[in-house]
Amino acid sequence: MPIESEISSIGLGTFAMGGADWKASWGPQDDETSIATICKALDSGINWIDTAPAYGLGVAETVVGNTLAGLAERPFVATKLGRCWNEKRKECEDSLRRLKTDVIDLYQVHWPIPDEGIEEAWSTVADLKQAGKLRYAGVSNFSVEQLKRCQPIMSIDTLQSPLSLLEPSLLDSIVPFCREQNIQVLAYSPMQKGLLLGKVTPAYVNSLPSDDHRKADPNFQEPHLGVINQQVQATQKLAQSQGLTLQQLVVAWVTSISGVTAAILGCRTPSQAEAAASCKSVTLDAETKAALENIFSITSSD
Ligand SMILES: NC(=O)c1ccc[n+]([C@@H]2O[C@H](COP(=O)([O-])OP(=O)(O)OC[C@H]3O[C@@H](n4cnc5c(N)ncnc54)[C@H](OP(=O)(O)O)[C@@H]3O)[C@@H](O)[C@H]2O)c1
């Protein structure tokens, strides 16, 4: 079965569920809230979860595994390898254990780092697939050249990369290449880590805990933040005119791009999960799409 017929157009992202005390932390996150968030997402019609051993160095995978262990039906789970520690086969075994499963639905090489190790990492993934440890195989944050280097070893099911109104560079060559090669694009950070939701003011940034990595992101600082918030205000007006929430509009821009199979929305509370699920069936007409791209000075995404 092709992967695109298995997963909903919105996936649940678990980066922030990694909690505090690691390099790319989003500040403290309570596991009980994470569990309630995952359950709410699944109850609301999101049928897949994206996680990684890197998120809290095993914390997010463990929370996902513990949540799913109590469910009658397991959703589709995507995880990753190669971002943190361990020899790669052991890394896979560790993920299987934390996720409490025998088979990973989608296994993705997290980053093309080091570049000279790409072929070795992809060959390991091919071996793991051959051994029945995973169903689909993908990569993340790879360039077209890096995708081409992997293809002779094994075909690539998915590419997970950043794509939002503030980060549209994937459209230049990567999305067209993936479309042509039948590689499904899974777009991450579609709300630019919250920046596109109209709530990120200087006061909000100040209120973030000191270990939230967004504090050091230049987009969360002036002068970028002021410019972004002007664009977001114009987007909010457009959303209102369409009877949509701001989130539904910015996410629909991502999911409406030809070649994008799904957007992964990071959520840390049940209400965020419910709002994420409400983005599932939103489509955009050509005029609204053009108006949005005009606000963000994007050359047409078609
Ligand atoms: N492959 C990779 O290298 C990679 C890299 C990054 C992300 N990802 C994946 O993609 C997922 C999504 O990306 P992301 O989490 O970076 O960014 P995102 O989805 O653009 O933003 C997520 C953040 O936005 C805020 N938010 C979400 N829904 C909201 C709502 N309804 N109202 C107000 N705020 C809301 C939450 O943060 P606050 O509540 O704290 O503001 C949340 O953590 C990740 O969780 C991860 O699974 C993959």
XYZ file of N, CA and C and ligand atoms in Angstrom, residues 11-17 26 29 49-52 55 80 83 108-111 139-141 160-162 164 187-197 199-200 204 208 212-214 220 247 263-269 271-276, ligand 1:
228
model
N -0.088 15.300 10.544
C 0.536 14.372 11.487
C 0.807 15.113 12.789
N 0.912 14.356 13.876
C 1.187 14.970 15.184
C 2.695 14.968 15.445
N 3.275 16.151 15.663
C 4.707 16.262 15.962
C 4.965 16.260 17.458
N 6.056 15.597 17.861
C 6.308 15.404 19.295
C 7.624 16.017 19.777
N 8.188 16.911 18.981
C 9.469 17.549 19.326
C 9.403 18.142 20.745
N 8.372 18.991 21.002
C 8.285 19.672 22.299
C 8.031 18.701 23.453
N 7.542 17.487 23.117
C 7.282 16.498 24.176
C 8.578 15.912 24.726
N 12.336 22.545 24.356
C 11.285 23.563 24.255
C 10.839 23.943 25.662
N 8.002 20.091 29.919
C 6.744 19.559 29.386
C 6.376 18.351 30.241
N 1.825 9.790 13.994
C 2.662 10.534 14.939
C 4.087 10.532 14.420
N 4.731 11.693 14.504
C 6.148 11.785 14.159
C 6.952 12.006 15.441
N 7.976 11.162 15.650
C 8.816 11.333 16.818
C 10.272 11.080 16.436
N 11.163 11.056 17.429
C 12.585 10.814 17.160
C 13.286 10.516 18.477
N 14.466 13.652 20.406
C 13.568 14.546 21.146
C 13.584 14.180 22.635
N 12.972 8.216 13.827
C 14.171 8.585 13.057
C 15.417 7.922 13.635
N 20.550 10.948 14.756
C 20.766 12.315 15.208
C 21.547 12.345 16.523
N 13.232 7.181 9.453
C 13.820 8.262 8.647
C 15.224 8.609 9.141
N 16.158 8.792 8.223
C 17.484 9.303 8.595
C 17.279 10.773 8.955
N 17.566 11.129 10.206
C 17.147 12.447 10.721
C 17.855 13.616 10.022
N 19.157 13.531 9.875
C 19.930 14.616 9.245
C 21.012 14.001 8.363
N 14.016 9.898 4.545
C 15.126 10.736 5.016
C 14.549 12.089 5.427
N 15.412 12.899 6.018
C 14.959 14.195 6.506
C 16.070 15.222 6.316
N 15.686 16.407 5.881
C 16.645 17.521 5.721
C 17.704 17.235 4.647
N 11.278 14.299 4.849
C 10.715 15.216 5.854
C 11.605 16.452 5.920
N 11.043 17.637 5.656
C 11.838 18.866 5.635
C 10.974 20.052 6.035
N 11.627 21.200 6.393
C 10.844 22.356 6.833
C 10.138 23.047 5.674
N 7.140 26.298 5.339
C 6.093 27.192 5.857
C 6.127 28.474 5.037
N 5.968 17.826 5.496
C 6.460 19.176 5.803
C 6.462 19.411 7.309
N 7.626 19.782 7.848
C 7.655 20.060 9.290
C 7.721 21.560 9.589
N 7.432 21.905 10.858
C 7.345 23.303 11.345
C 6.482 24.182 10.433
N 5.276 23.722 10.068
C 4.423 24.504 9.156
C 3.940 25.818 9.781
N 3.999 25.899 11.117
C 3.587 27.147 11.804
C 4.814 27.901 12.280
N 5.979 27.508 11.747
C 7.262 28.129 12.105
C 7.396 28.233 13.633
N 7.169 27.075 14.275
C 7.321 26.939 15.734
C 6.424 27.891 16.521
N 5.307 28.257 15.946
C 4.344 29.131 16.634
C 4.353 30.555 16.096
N 5.415 30.943 15.377
C 5.544 32.330 14.902
C 4.399 32.750 13.993
N 3.837 31.789 13.240
C 2.786 32.138 12.286
C 1.393 32.145 12.929
N 1.347 31.998 14.261
C 0.042 31.914 14.912
C -0.352 33.215 15.602
N 0.858 34.868 18.092
C 0.944 35.027 19.554
C 2.346 35.401 20.020
N 3.295 35.415 19.091
C 4.689 35.608 19.508
C 5.054 37.095 19.512
N 5.959 37.625 24.951
C 5.816 36.160 24.914
C 7.203 35.507 24.906
N 9.187 32.886 27.793
C 9.593 31.487 27.544
C 10.673 31.093 28.550
N 14.169 27.127 26.530
C 13.407 26.970 25.277
C 14.287 27.493 24.140
N 14.657 26.611 23.196
C 15.639 26.985 22.170
C 15.147 28.115 21.271
N 13.827 28.372 21.267
C 13.305 29.441 20.417
C 13.776 30.823 20.866
N 12.694 35.056 16.396
C 11.936 35.387 17.610
C 12.448 36.699 18.233
N -4.416 29.596 11.981
C -3.694 28.324 11.880
C -4.182 27.507 10.680
N 1.443 17.617 6.503
C 2.177 18.569 7.347
C 2.213 17.995 8.760
N 3.351 18.175 9.418
C 3.486 17.682 10.799
C 3.364 18.886 11.726
N 2.337 18.860 12.583
C 2.080 19.996 13.481
C 2.498 19.627 14.903
N 3.411 20.404 15.461
C 3.834 20.165 16.834
C 2.759 20.633 17.794
N 2.414 19.793 18.761
C 1.385 20.145 19.748
C 1.888 19.744 21.128
N 1.542 20.541 22.132
C 1.940 20.162 23.489
C 0.779 20.146 24.457
N -0.428 20.470 23.986
C -1.627 20.396 24.847
C -2.770 19.785 24.037
N -5.721 20.958 23.625
C -6.429 21.947 22.787
C -5.634 22.236 21.517
N -4.309 22.219 21.597
C -3.509 22.395 20.372
C -3.733 21.217 19.422
N -3.877 20.021 19.978
C -4.101 18.834 19.130
C -5.448 18.943 18.403
N -6.447 19.422 19.138
C -7.776 19.576 18.534
C -7.739 20.619 17.409
N -7.020 21.717 17.675
C -6.901 22.767 16.648
C -6.137 22.226 15.437
N -5.124 21.404 15.684
C -4.345 20.818 14.578
C -5.254 19.946 13.714
N 13.078 16.281 10.907
C 13.462 17.344 11.585
O 14.644 17.721 11.592
C 12.419 18.122 12.332
C 12.711 19.415 12.802
C 11.690 20.125 13.450
C 10.438 19.551 13.619
N 10.202 18.271 13.181
C 8.889 17.612 13.392
O 7.838 18.453 12.986
C 6.978 18.732 14.097
C 6.382 20.116 13.960
O 7.381 21.120 13.924
P 7.639 22.089 15.153
O 7.070 21.463 16.379
O 9.081 22.451 15.075
O 6.868 23.433 14.760
P 5.362 23.840 14.504
O 4.514 22.660 14.312
O 5.393 24.858 13.443
O 5.010 24.594 15.885
C 4.736 23.869 17.047
C 4.510 24.793 18.227
O 3.516 25.785 17.958
C 2.761 26.033 19.143
N 1.344 25.705 18.819
C 0.868 24.597 18.195
N -0.478 24.651 18.062
C -0.866 25.811 18.604
C -2.136 26.434 18.762
N -3.249 25.874 18.326
N -2.164 27.645 19.375
C -1.042 28.235 19.826
N 0.202 27.687 19.697
C 0.284 26.484 19.095
C 3.289 25.110 20.226
O 4.320 25.748 20.978
P 4.066 26.636 22.300
O 2.764 26.241 22.883
O 5.227 26.366 23.172
O 4.102 28.029 21.776
C 3.956 24.017 19.408
O 4.941 23.306 20.094
C 7.870 18.498 15.328
O 7.131 18.314 16.521
C 8.643 17.287 14.867
O 7.847 16.115 14.984
C 11.168 17.589 12.520
